[in-house]
Amino acid sequence: MRILALVPGGIGDQILFFPTLDSLKRLYPNAYIDVVVEPRSKGAYRVSKFFHDKSLQVLPFDFKDRNGLADWGNLLGIMRDREYDAVISLGQRWVVGLLLWLTGIPIRISYSDLGNSWLLTNPVPLKTEQYAAGMYHDLLQGFGVSMPCPELSVTLLKEDLRWSDDEQQRLGVKDSGYILIHGGASQLSQIKGLDKIYPVEKWQQIIQDLQTRQPLPVVLIQGPEDKPLCDKLVRSCPGIKVTSPPDVGKLAATIAAANLMLCTDSAPMHLAVAVQTYTIALFGPTDPAKLLPSGDRYIGIQSSTGRIADISPETVLEKVWGG
């Protein structure tokens, strides 16, 4: 059986889709699955076990771009040539439903609340008031099955674990353990008007309190867009350390080794959940109940104003020391 999945969104969306892939492989253990994702998200599949056993292939397509008829036509051609038996789509645009219909794939599954149910063979109700991984997992109802959504999980390569081990040695935190902080968020979230940046001066207050009250060193994750924030924190908080994992696998291994993860609503937060690191995450306009699973290992702090900057350092530290 050959199955196609259309999964727009960032790296976090791909991680949240992993439980659906797990269940698909349990339902159809011999199936080959192709996943169409945005180019910026392809790296997420480094931590998917199915990508490494060659039963899953990742195809890039920029859903967010201003695609013309030729672009959609090229994607349609790929979908037709591979003769898929079924397709599931997380895309919530009418053009995606039309695309699925044009493919002629026998089983076409997506959400029914988008006004395009007539283009689908097996529409599924869209239930947004739940953890996002569960919402994605609901699509499997289109195959006529209902099963619990597995927990988020990832596969860490030996080379990524070695890299993390060497990095801990370099930072001098291998034997002590460490608190990991990811203070940034993608520029895309700001373009969308989502406030996911916690102010430098408030991170500074949190870090200084951590350094005063506990012996664990503090390590900052510095991604491509985080350098200005990290530079300011390094200058204002002597003794903190900085790590820059070059890919998602090494980032996941770094998070897995941490004693505690402090972060904003971002892709590293979902990785922290997947590797079961104790996590405290800050939320502005987004809802923790939809982006974190229930359980005492994952704490979401929601801004009462919808602005993440309005969360006080005292509130964060209360969760740290109270947890």
PDB file of C-alpha atoms in Angstrom:
ATOM      1  CA  MET A   1       0.000   0.000   0.000  1.00  0.00           C
ATOM      2  CA  ARG A   2       1.230   3.488  -0.820  1.00  0.00           C
ATOM      3  CA  ILE A   3      -0.050   6.399   1.290  1.00  0.00           C
ATOM      4  CA  LEU A   4       0.464  10.143   0.786  1.00  0.00           C
ATOM      5  CA  ALA A   5       0.281  12.725   3.592  1.00  0.00           C
ATOM      6  CA  LEU A   6       0.155  16.475   3.006  1.00  0.00           C
ATOM      7  CA  VAL A   7       1.490  18.189   6.134  1.00  0.00           C
ATOM      8  CA  PRO A   8       1.875  21.972   5.823  1.00  0.00           C
ATOM      9  CA  GLY A   9       3.445  23.889   8.698  1.00  0.00           C
ATOM     10  CA  GLY A  10       6.710  24.158  10.576  1.00  0.00           C
ATOM     11  CA  ILE A  11       8.918  21.648  12.344  1.00  0.00           C
ATOM     12  CA  GLY A  12       6.596  21.625  15.345  1.00  0.00           C
ATOM     13  CA  ASP A  13       3.663  20.572  13.153  1.00  0.00           C
ATOM     14  CA  GLN A  14       5.698  17.682  11.779  1.00  0.00           C
ATOM     15  CA  ILE A  15       6.621  16.479  15.289  1.00  0.00           C
ATOM     16  CA  LEU A  16       2.943  16.653  16.259  1.00  0.00           C
ATOM     17  CA  PHE A  17       2.131  14.507  13.206  1.00  0.00           C
ATOM     18  CA  PHE A  18       4.546  11.732  14.234  1.00  0.00           C
ATOM     19  CA  PRO A  19       1.926   9.883  16.355  1.00  0.00           C
ATOM     20  CA  THR A  20      -0.303   9.679  13.274  1.00  0.00           C
ATOM     21  CA  LEU A  21       2.580   8.161  11.313  1.00  0.00           C
ATOM     22  CA  ASP A  22       3.158   5.656  14.128  1.00  0.00           C
ATOM     23  CA  SER A  23      -0.466   4.537  14.025  1.00  0.00           C
ATOM     24  CA  LEU A  24      -0.493   4.388  10.225  1.00  0.00           C
ATOM     25  CA  LYS A  25       2.463   2.011  10.297  1.00  0.00           C
ATOM     26  CA  ARG A  26       0.730  -0.150  12.894  1.00  0.00           C
ATOM     27  CA  LEU A  27      -2.371  -0.308  10.700  1.00  0.00           C
ATOM     28  CA  TYR A  28      -0.421  -0.935   7.496  1.00  0.00           C
ATOM     29  CA  PRO A  29       3.031  -2.263   8.505  1.00  0.00           C
ATOM     30  CA  ASN A  30       4.109  -2.855   4.902  1.00  0.00           C
ATOM     31  CA  ALA A  31       2.925   0.524   3.626  1.00  0.00           C
ATOM     32  CA  TYR A  32       5.187   3.064   1.979  1.00  0.00           C
ATOM     33  CA  ILE A  33       4.382   6.606   3.085  1.00  0.00           C
ATOM     34  CA  ASP A  34       5.316   9.824   1.313  1.00  0.00           C
ATOM     35  CA  VAL A  35       4.993  13.091   3.242  1.00  0.00           C
ATOM     36  CA  VAL A  36       4.790  16.436   1.444  1.00  0.00           C
ATOM     37  CA  VAL A  37       6.119  19.222   3.685  1.00  0.00           C
ATOM     38  CA  GLU A  38       7.388  22.758   3.368  1.00  0.00           C
ATOM     39  CA  PRO A  39      11.130  22.930   2.626  1.00  0.00           C
ATOM     40  CA  ARG A  40      11.864  24.584   5.999  1.00  0.00           C
ATOM     41  CA  SER A  41      10.332  21.582   7.776  1.00  0.00           C
ATOM     42  CA  LYS A  42      12.035  18.708   5.983  1.00  0.00           C
ATOM     43  CA  GLY A  43      14.750  18.481   8.649  1.00  0.00           C
ATOM     44  CA  ALA A  44      12.189  17.366  11.250  1.00  0.00           C
ATOM     45  CA  TYR A  45      12.202  13.875   9.758  1.00  0.00           C
ATOM     46  CA  ARG A  46      15.779  13.295  10.869  1.00  0.00           C
ATOM     47  CA  VAL A  47      14.210  12.164  14.151  1.00  0.00           C
ATOM     48  CA  SER A  48      11.566   9.921  12.525  1.00  0.00           C
ATOM     49  CA  LYS A  49      12.356   6.207  12.717  1.00  0.00           C
ATOM     50  CA  PHE A  50      10.453   5.574   9.490  1.00  0.00           C
ATOM     51  CA  PHE A  51      12.647   7.976   7.528  1.00  0.00           C
ATOM     52  CA  HIS A  52      15.704   5.898   8.384  1.00  0.00           C
ATOM     53  CA  ASP A  53      14.154   2.509   7.617  1.00  0.00           C
ATOM     54  CA  LYS A  54      13.327   3.807   4.114  1.00  0.00           C
ATOM     55  CA  SER A  55       9.580   3.229   4.481  1.00  0.00           C
ATOM     56  CA  LEU A  56       8.968   6.980   4.443  1.00  0.00           C
ATOM     57  CA  GLN A  57      10.021   9.590   1.891  1.00  0.00           C
ATOM     58  CA  VAL A  58       9.842  13.349   2.398  1.00  0.00           C
ATOM     59  CA  LEU A  59       8.922  15.541  -0.574  1.00  0.00           C
ATOM     60  CA  PRO A  60       9.321  19.345  -0.309  1.00  0.00           C
ATOM     61  CA  PHE A  61       6.607  21.736  -1.505  1.00  0.00           C
ATOM     62  CA  ASP A  62       6.216  25.337  -0.361  1.00  0.00           C
ATOM     63  CA  PHE A  63       2.549  25.498   0.642  1.00  0.00           C
ATOM     64  CA  LYS A  64       3.045  29.051   1.961  1.00  0.00           C
ATOM     65  CA  ASP A  65       4.425  30.417  -1.309  1.00  0.00           C
ATOM     66  CA  ARG A  66       2.285  32.203  -3.861  1.00  0.00           C
ATOM     67  CA  ASN A  67       2.083  29.136  -6.028  1.00  0.00           C
ATOM     68  CA  GLY A  68       0.848  29.462  -9.579  1.00  0.00           C
ATOM     69  CA  LEU A  69      -0.986  26.878 -11.643  1.00  0.00           C
ATOM     70  CA  ALA A  70       2.333  25.434 -12.821  1.00  0.00           C
ATOM     71  CA  ASP A  71       3.478  24.787  -9.237  1.00  0.00           C
ATOM     72  CA  TRP A  72       0.249  23.057  -8.254  1.00  0.00           C
ATOM     73  CA  GLY A  73       0.331  21.216 -11.573  1.00  0.00           C
ATOM     74  CA  ASN A  74       3.817  19.845 -10.837  1.00  0.00           C
ATOM     75  CA  LEU A  75       2.680  18.596  -7.440  1.00  0.00           C
ATOM     76  CA  LEU A  76      -0.429  17.073  -9.002  1.00  0.00           C
ATOM     77  CA  GLY A  77       1.757  15.285 -11.542  1.00  0.00           C
ATOM     78  CA  ILE A  78       3.902  13.746  -8.791  1.00  0.00           C
ATOM     79  CA  MET A  79       0.815  12.621  -6.903  1.00  0.00           C
ATOM     80  CA  ARG A  80      -0.658  10.983  -9.985  1.00  0.00           C
ATOM     81  CA  ASP A  81       2.566   9.319 -11.143  1.00  0.00           C
ATOM     82  CA  ARG A  82       3.119   7.512  -7.857  1.00  0.00           C
ATOM     83  CA  GLU A  83      -0.321   5.876  -7.914  1.00  0.00           C
ATOM     84  CA  TYR A  84      -1.186   6.281  -4.248  1.00  0.00           C
ATOM     85  CA  ASP A  85      -3.898   4.165  -2.675  1.00  0.00           C
ATOM     86  CA  ALA A  86      -4.820   6.785  -0.076  1.00  0.00           C
ATOM     87  CA  VAL A  87      -4.062  10.388   0.834  1.00  0.00           C
ATOM     88  CA  ILE A  88      -4.558  12.259   4.099  1.00  0.00           C
ATOM     89  CA  SER A  89      -4.242  16.015   4.329  1.00  0.00           C
ATOM     90  CA  LEU A  90      -3.862  18.419   7.221  1.00  0.00           C
ATOM     91  CA  GLY A  91      -4.244  21.325   4.815  1.00  0.00           C
ATOM     92  CA  GLN A  92      -7.236  23.511   5.603  1.00  0.00           C
ATOM     93  CA  ARG A  93      -7.516  25.381   2.300  1.00  0.00           C
ATOM     94  CA  TRP A  94     -10.132  24.650  -0.339  1.00  0.00           C
ATOM     95  CA  VAL A  95      -7.443  24.445  -3.015  1.00  0.00           C
ATOM     96  CA  VAL A  96      -5.939  21.434  -1.231  1.00  0.00           C
ATOM     97  CA  GLY A  97      -9.299  19.641  -1.319  1.00  0.00           C
ATOM     98  CA  LEU A  98      -9.556  20.383  -5.036  1.00  0.00           C
ATOM     99  CA  LEU A  99      -6.029  19.072  -5.537  1.00  0.00           C
ATOM    100  CA  LEU A 100      -6.909  15.810  -3.796  1.00  0.00           C
ATOM    101  CA  TRP A 101      -9.994  15.407  -5.988  1.00  0.00           C
ATOM    102  CA  LEU A 102      -7.972  15.995  -9.164  1.00  0.00           C
ATOM    103  CA  THR A 103      -5.480  13.289  -8.225  1.00  0.00           C
ATOM    104  CA  GLY A 104      -8.081  10.561  -8.521  1.00  0.00           C
ATOM    105  CA  ILE A 105      -6.568   8.805  -5.477  1.00  0.00           C
ATOM    106  CA  PRO A 106      -9.207   6.239  -4.379  1.00  0.00           C
ATOM    107  CA  ILE A 107      -9.230   7.170  -0.662  1.00  0.00           C
ATOM    108  CA  ARG A 108      -9.098  10.920   0.054  1.00  0.00           C
ATOM    109  CA  ILE A 109      -9.176  11.940   3.725  1.00  0.00           C
ATOM    110  CA  SER A 110      -9.227  15.423   5.231  1.00  0.00           C
ATOM    111  CA  TYR A 111     -11.341  17.499   7.581  1.00  0.00           C
ATOM    112  CA  SER A 112     -15.012  17.924   6.731  1.00  0.00           C
ATOM    113  CA  ASP A 113     -15.531  21.387   8.222  1.00  0.00           C
ATOM    114  CA  LEU A 114     -13.835  23.216   5.360  1.00  0.00           C
ATOM    115  CA  GLY A 115     -16.721  23.410   2.880  1.00  0.00           C
ATOM    116  CA  ASN A 116     -15.098  20.912   0.508  1.00  0.00           C
ATOM    117  CA  SER A 117     -16.379  17.596   1.861  1.00  0.00           C
ATOM    118  CA  TRP A 118     -17.797  16.700  -1.541  1.00  0.00           C
ATOM    119  CA  LEU A 119     -14.216  16.556  -2.865  1.00  0.00           C
ATOM    120  CA  LEU A 120     -13.281  13.895  -0.285  1.00  0.00           C
ATOM    121  CA  THR A 121     -14.203  10.231  -0.090  1.00  0.00           C
ATOM    122  CA  ASN A 122     -13.766   9.984   3.684  1.00  0.00           C
ATOM    123  CA  PRO A 123     -14.236  13.343   5.458  1.00  0.00           C
ATOM    124  CA  VAL A 124     -13.443  13.539   9.193  1.00  0.00           C
ATOM    125  CA  PRO A 125     -14.889  16.079  11.654  1.00  0.00           C
ATOM    126  CA  LEU A 126     -12.449  18.817  12.649  1.00  0.00           C
ATOM    127  CA  LYS A 127     -12.212  18.966  16.461  1.00  0.00           C
ATOM    128  CA  THR A 128      -9.946  21.862  17.318  1.00  0.00           C
ATOM    129  CA  GLU A 129     -10.568  21.921  21.094  1.00  0.00           C
ATOM    130  CA  GLN A 130      -7.938  19.282  21.876  1.00  0.00           C
ATOM    131  CA  TYR A 131      -4.209  18.648  21.816  1.00  0.00           C
ATOM    132  CA  ALA A 132      -3.037  19.191  18.229  1.00  0.00           C
ATOM    133  CA  ALA A 133      -1.448  15.749  17.956  1.00  0.00           C
ATOM    134  CA  GLY A 134      -4.847  14.242  18.756  1.00  0.00           C
ATOM    135  CA  MET A 135      -6.547  16.458  16.194  1.00  0.00           C
ATOM    136  CA  TYR A 136      -4.146  15.233  13.506  1.00  0.00           C
ATOM    137  CA  HIS A 137      -4.586  11.650  14.686  1.00  0.00           C
ATOM    138  CA  ASP A 138      -8.366  11.970  14.168  1.00  0.00           C
ATOM    139  CA  LEU A 139      -7.705  11.761  10.414  1.00  0.00           C
ATOM    140  CA  LEU A 140      -7.162   8.027  10.804  1.00  0.00           C
ATOM    141  CA  GLN A 141     -10.908   7.738  11.356  1.00  0.00           C
ATOM    142  CA  GLY A 142     -11.074   8.113   7.600  1.00  0.00           C
ATOM    143  CA  PHE A 143      -9.664   4.577   7.383  1.00  0.00           C
ATOM    144  CA  GLY A 144     -12.575   3.333   9.483  1.00  0.00           C
ATOM    145  CA  VAL A 145     -10.600   2.900  12.696  1.00  0.00           C
ATOM    146  CA  SER A 146     -10.622   4.616  16.053  1.00  0.00           C
ATOM    147  CA  MET A 147      -7.554   4.178  18.234  1.00  0.00           C
ATOM    148  CA  PRO A 148      -5.851   6.173  20.997  1.00  0.00           C
ATOM    149  CA  CYS A 149      -3.275   8.732  19.916  1.00  0.00           C
ATOM    150  CA  PRO A 150       0.239   7.581  20.903  1.00  0.00           C
ATOM    151  CA  GLU A 151       2.533   9.880  22.840  1.00  0.00           C
ATOM    152  CA  LEU A 152       4.989  12.027  20.934  1.00  0.00           C
ATOM    153  CA  SER A 153       8.286  10.229  20.417  1.00  0.00           C
ATOM    154  CA  VAL A 154      11.395  10.629  18.288  1.00  0.00           C
ATOM    155  CA  THR A 155      14.367   8.475  17.332  1.00  0.00           C
ATOM    156  CA  LEU A 156      17.815   9.820  18.171  1.00  0.00           C
ATOM    157  CA  LEU A 157      20.689   8.727  15.942  1.00  0.00           C
ATOM    158  CA  LYS A 158      23.923   7.529  17.542  1.00  0.00           C
ATOM    159  CA  GLU A 159      25.848  10.299  15.813  1.00  0.00           C
ATOM    160  CA  ASP A 160      23.503  12.926  17.292  1.00  0.00           C
ATOM    161  CA  LEU A 161      23.862  11.464  20.773  1.00  0.00           C
ATOM    162  CA  ARG A 162      27.656  11.501  20.351  1.00  0.00           C
ATOM    163  CA  TRP A 163      27.528  15.128  19.229  1.00  0.00           C
ATOM    164  CA  SER A 164      25.464  16.055  22.290  1.00  0.00           C
ATOM    165  CA  ASP A 165      27.844  14.180  24.571  1.00  0.00           C
ATOM    166  CA  ASP A 166      30.860  15.963  23.073  1.00  0.00           C
ATOM    167  CA  GLU A 167      29.068  19.311  23.346  1.00  0.00           C
ATOM    168  CA  GLN A 168      28.317  18.721  27.032  1.00  0.00           C
ATOM    169  CA  GLN A 169      32.005  17.963  27.568  1.00  0.00           C
ATOM    170  CA  ARG A 170      32.958  21.177  25.760  1.00  0.00           C
ATOM    171  CA  LEU A 171      30.558  23.230  27.871  1.00  0.00           C
ATOM    172  CA  GLY A 172      31.646  21.544  31.089  1.00  0.00           C
ATOM    173  CA  VAL A 173      28.146  20.328  31.978  1.00  0.00           C
ATOM    174  CA  LYS A 174      28.498  16.600  31.326  1.00  0.00           C
ATOM    175  CA  ASP A 175      28.693  15.586  34.975  1.00  0.00           C
ATOM    176  CA  SER A 176      26.611  18.347  36.542  1.00  0.00           C
ATOM    177  CA  GLY A 177      23.538  18.343  34.317  1.00  0.00           C
ATOM    178  CA  TYR A 178      22.038  21.626  33.085  1.00  0.00           C
ATOM    179  CA  ILE A 179      18.973  23.804  32.611  1.00  0.00           C
ATOM    180  CA  LEU A 180      18.290  24.506  28.948  1.00  0.00           C
ATOM    181  CA  ILE A 181      16.646  27.722  27.726  1.00  0.00           C
ATOM    182  CA  HIS A 182      15.237  28.490  24.307  1.00  0.00           C
ATOM    183  CA  GLY A 183      14.132  32.093  24.402  1.00  0.00           C
ATOM    184  CA  GLY A 184      13.338  32.827  20.780  1.00  0.00           C
ATOM    185  CA  ALA A 185      10.769  31.996  18.164  1.00  0.00           C
ATOM    186  CA  SER A 186      10.720  31.992  14.395  1.00  0.00           C
ATOM    187  CA  GLN A 187      10.352  35.137  12.339  1.00  0.00           C
ATOM    188  CA  LEU A 188       7.392  33.440  10.655  1.00  0.00           C
ATOM    189  CA  SER A 189       5.405  33.672  13.897  1.00  0.00           C
ATOM    190  CA  GLN A 190       6.030  37.421  13.965  1.00  0.00           C
ATOM    191  CA  ILE A 191       4.979  37.742  10.336  1.00  0.00           C
ATOM    192  CA  LYS A 192       1.729  35.987  11.270  1.00  0.00           C
ATOM    193  CA  GLY A 193       1.261  38.521  14.054  1.00  0.00           C
ATOM    194  CA  LEU A 194       1.887  35.971  16.821  1.00  0.00           C
ATOM    195  CA  ASP A 195       3.731  37.368  19.831  1.00  0.00           C
ATOM    196  CA  LYS A 196       6.140  34.578  20.849  1.00  0.00           C
ATOM    197  CA  ILE A 197       9.227  36.551  21.886  1.00  0.00           C
ATOM    198  CA  TYR A 198       9.897  36.837  25.614  1.00  0.00           C
ATOM    199  CA  PRO A 199      11.884  40.003  26.464  1.00  0.00           C
ATOM    200  CA  VAL A 200      15.610  39.766  27.122  1.00  0.00           C
ATOM    201  CA  GLU A 201      15.418  41.657  30.409  1.00  0.00           C
ATOM    202  CA  LYS A 202      12.884  39.156  31.785  1.00  0.00           C
ATOM    203  CA  TRP A 203      14.977  36.161  30.738  1.00  0.00           C
ATOM    204  CA  GLN A 204      17.852  37.937  32.495  1.00  0.00           C
ATOM    205  CA  GLN A 205      15.912  38.079  35.777  1.00  0.00           C
ATOM    206  CA  ILE A 206      15.023  34.388  35.507  1.00  0.00           C
ATOM    207  CA  ILE A 207      18.588  33.317  34.722  1.00  0.00           C
ATOM    208  CA  GLN A 208      20.101  35.372  37.510  1.00  0.00           C
ATOM    209  CA  ASP A 209      17.684  33.830  40.011  1.00  0.00           C
ATOM    210  CA  LEU A 210      18.514  30.338  38.735  1.00  0.00           C
ATOM    211  CA  GLN A 211      22.225  31.007  39.052  1.00  0.00           C
ATOM    212  CA  THR A 212      21.784  32.260  42.601  1.00  0.00           C
ATOM    213  CA  ARG A 213      19.530  29.546  43.967  1.00  0.00           C
ATOM    214  CA  GLN A 214      20.705  26.281  42.371  1.00  0.00           C
ATOM    215  CA  PRO A 215      24.002  24.727  41.247  1.00  0.00           C
ATOM    216  CA  LEU A 216      23.006  23.601  37.751  1.00  0.00           C
ATOM    217  CA  PRO A 217      24.573  25.598  34.898  1.00  0.00           C
ATOM    218  CA  VAL A 218      22.292  27.380  32.436  1.00  0.00           C
ATOM    219  CA  VAL A 219      22.699  26.652  28.722  1.00  0.00           C
ATOM    220  CA  LEU A 220      21.113  28.735  25.962  1.00  0.00           C
ATOM    221  CA  ILE A 221      20.042  27.267  22.619  1.00  0.00           C
ATOM    222  CA  GLN A 222      21.174  29.596  19.852  1.00  0.00           C
ATOM    223  CA  GLY A 223      19.432  29.054  16.541  1.00  0.00           C
ATOM    224  CA  PRO A 224      19.970  31.081  13.358  1.00  0.00           C
ATOM    225  CA  GLU A 225      17.568  33.789  14.556  1.00  0.00           C
ATOM    226  CA  ASP A 226      18.514  33.793  18.241  1.00  0.00           C
ATOM    227  CA  LYS A 227      21.993  35.336  18.175  1.00  0.00           C
ATOM    228  CA  PRO A 228      20.985  38.888  19.191  1.00  0.00           C
ATOM    229  CA  LEU A 229      19.048  37.554  22.201  1.00  0.00           C
ATOM    230  CA  CYS A 230      21.851  35.188  23.212  1.00  0.00           C
ATOM    231  CA  ASP A 231      24.527  37.865  22.853  1.00  0.00           C
ATOM    232  CA  LYS A 232      22.624  40.188  25.200  1.00  0.00           C
ATOM    233  CA  LEU A 233      22.069  37.462  27.771  1.00  0.00           C
ATOM    234  CA  VAL A 234      25.714  36.366  27.695  1.00  0.00           C
ATOM    235  CA  ARG A 235      26.792  39.955  28.372  1.00  0.00           C
ATOM    236  CA  SER A 236      24.302  40.448  31.207  1.00  0.00           C
ATOM    237  CA  CYS A 237      24.532  37.006  32.853  1.00  0.00           C
ATOM    238  CA  PRO A 238      28.163  35.889  33.273  1.00  0.00           C
ATOM    239  CA  GLY A 239      28.576  32.152  33.490  1.00  0.00           C
ATOM    240  CA  ILE A 240      25.818  31.072  31.124  1.00  0.00           C
ATOM    241  CA  LYS A 241      26.789  28.849  28.215  1.00  0.00           C
ATOM    242  CA  VAL A 242      25.624  28.719  24.589  1.00  0.00           C
ATOM    243  CA  THR A 243      25.075  25.766  22.280  1.00  0.00           C
ATOM    244  CA  SER A 244      24.137  25.798  18.589  1.00  0.00           C
ATOM    245  CA  PRO A 245      22.959  22.352  17.442  1.00  0.00           C
ATOM    246  CA  PRO A 246      23.261  22.229  13.634  1.00  0.00           C
ATOM    247  CA  ASP A 247      20.149  20.126  12.999  1.00  0.00           C
ATOM    248  CA  VAL A 248      16.959  18.853  14.609  1.00  0.00           C
ATOM    249  CA  GLY A 249      18.507  15.535  15.657  1.00  0.00           C
ATOM    250  CA  LYS A 250      21.330  17.140  17.606  1.00  0.00           C
ATOM    251  CA  LEU A 251      18.915  19.663  19.098  1.00  0.00           C
ATOM    252  CA  ALA A 252      16.656  16.819  20.278  1.00  0.00           C
ATOM    253  CA  ALA A 253      19.643  14.992  21.807  1.00  0.00           C
ATOM    254  CA  THR A 254      20.692  18.177  23.621  1.00  0.00           C
ATOM    255  CA  ILE A 255      17.174  18.648  25.002  1.00  0.00           C
ATOM    256  CA  ALA A 256      16.967  14.977  26.036  1.00  0.00           C
ATOM    257  CA  ALA A 257      20.057  15.352  28.234  1.00  0.00           C
ATOM    258  CA  ALA A 258      18.768  18.451  30.038  1.00  0.00           C
ATOM    259  CA  ASN A 259      17.323  18.420  33.558  1.00  0.00           C
ATOM    260  CA  LEU A 260      14.814  21.144  32.698  1.00  0.00           C
ATOM    261  CA  MET A 261      13.700  22.975  29.549  1.00  0.00           C
ATOM    262  CA  LEU A 262      12.477  26.575  29.726  1.00  0.00           C
ATOM    263  CA  CYS A 263      11.119  27.869  26.432  1.00  0.00           C
ATOM    264  CA  THR A 264       8.456  29.706  24.530  1.00  0.00           C
ATOM    265  CA  ASP A 265       5.829  28.017  22.366  1.00  0.00           C
ATOM    266  CA  SER A 266       8.129  26.747  19.611  1.00  0.00           C
ATOM    267  CA  ALA A 267       9.483  23.665  17.828  1.00  0.00           C
ATOM    268  CA  PRO A 268      12.030  22.905  20.615  1.00  0.00           C
ATOM    269  CA  MET A 269       9.083  22.705  23.020  1.00  0.00           C
ATOM    270  CA  HIS A 270       7.569  19.837  21.002  1.00  0.00           C
ATOM    271  CA  LEU A 271      10.942  18.093  20.892  1.00  0.00           C
ATOM    272  CA  ALA A 272      11.168  18.420  24.675  1.00  0.00           C
ATOM    273  CA  VAL A 273       7.804  16.682  24.991  1.00  0.00           C
ATOM    274  CA  ALA A 274       8.899  13.953  22.570  1.00  0.00           C
ATOM    275  CA  VAL A 275      12.067  13.179  24.595  1.00  0.00           C
ATOM    276  CA  GLN A 276      10.172  13.557  27.905  1.00  0.00           C
ATOM    277  CA  THR A 277      12.285  16.336  29.377  1.00  0.00           C
ATOM    278  CA  TYR A 278      10.590  18.282  32.152  1.00  0.00           C
ATOM    279  CA  THR A 279       9.361  21.430  30.388  1.00  0.00           C
ATOM    280  CA  ILE A 280       8.004  24.845  31.347  1.00  0.00           C
ATOM    281  CA  ALA A 281       6.764  26.767  28.302  1.00  0.00           C
ATOM    282  CA  LEU A 282       5.512  30.349  27.960  1.00  0.00           C
ATOM    283  CA  PHE A 283       2.451  31.108  25.833  1.00  0.00           C
ATOM    284  CA  GLY A 284       1.110  34.396  24.527  1.00  0.00           C
ATOM    285  CA  PRO A 285      -1.794  34.209  22.060  1.00  0.00           C
ATOM    286  CA  THR A 286      -1.731  30.416  21.673  1.00  0.00           C
ATOM    287  CA  ASP A 287      -3.455  27.887  23.958  1.00  0.00           C
ATOM    288  CA  PRO A 288      -1.281  25.510  26.034  1.00  0.00           C
ATOM    289  CA  ALA A 289      -4.083  22.926  26.144  1.00  0.00           C
ATOM    290  CA  LYS A 290      -3.840  22.542  22.368  1.00  0.00           C
ATOM    291  CA  LEU A 291      -0.040  22.476  22.183  1.00  0.00           C
ATOM    292  CA  LEU A 292       1.043  20.552  25.280  1.00  0.00           C
ATOM    293  CA  PRO A 293      -0.164  17.122  26.403  1.00  0.00           C
ATOM    294  CA  SER A 294      -1.676  16.713  29.828  1.00  0.00           C
ATOM    295  CA  GLY A 295       0.691  15.574  32.549  1.00  0.00           C
ATOM    296  CA  ASP A 296       2.823  17.015  35.309  1.00  0.00           C
ATOM    297  CA  ARG A 297       6.045  16.940  33.238  1.00  0.00           C
ATOM    298  CA  TYR A 298       4.822  19.691  30.896  1.00  0.00           C
ATOM    299  CA  ILE A 299       3.690  23.035  32.285  1.00  0.00           C
ATOM    300  CA  GLY A 300       2.274  25.798  30.119  1.00  0.00           C
ATOM    301  CA  ILE A 301       2.167  29.367  31.448  1.00  0.00           C
ATOM    302  CA  GLN A 302      -0.502  31.351  29.612  1.00  0.00           C
ATOM    303  CA  SER A 303      -0.354  35.148  29.489  1.00  0.00           C
ATOM    304  CA  SER A 304      -3.599  36.621  30.801  1.00  0.00           C
ATOM    305  CA  THR A 305      -3.349  39.416  28.229  1.00  0.00           C
ATOM    306  CA  GLY A 306      -2.356  37.330  25.211  1.00  0.00           C
ATOM    307  CA  ARG A 307       1.052  39.044  25.212  1.00  0.00           C
ATOM    308  CA  ILE A 308       3.880  36.734  26.214  1.00  0.00           C
ATOM    309  CA  ALA A 309       5.898  39.754  27.410  1.00  0.00           C
ATOM    310  CA  ASP A 310       3.336  40.298  30.175  1.00  0.00           C
ATOM    311  CA  ILE A 311       4.266  37.032  31.928  1.00  0.00           C
ATOM    312  CA  SER A 312       6.306  38.031  34.969  1.00  0.00           C
ATOM    313  CA  PRO A 313       9.630  36.353  35.782  1.00  0.00           C
ATOM    314  CA  GLU A 314       8.208  35.684  39.259  1.00  0.00           C
ATOM    315  CA  THR A 315       5.434  33.569  37.719  1.00  0.00           C
ATOM    316  CA  VAL A 316       7.965  31.506  35.775  1.00  0.00           C
ATOM    317  CA  LEU A 317      10.241  31.056  38.782  1.00  0.00           C
ATOM    318  CA  GLU A 318       7.290  30.024  40.945  1.00  0.00           C
ATOM    319  CA  LYS A 319       6.695  27.139  38.525  1.00  0.00           C
ATOM    320  CA  VAL A 320      10.386  26.262  38.491  1.00  0.00           C
ATOM    321  CA  TRP A 321      10.784  26.088  42.237  1.00  0.00           C
ATOM    322  CA  GLY A 322       7.271  24.808  42.894  1.00  0.00           C
ATOM    323  CA  GLY A 323       7.668  21.993  40.357  1.00  0.00           C
TER     324      GLY A 323
END
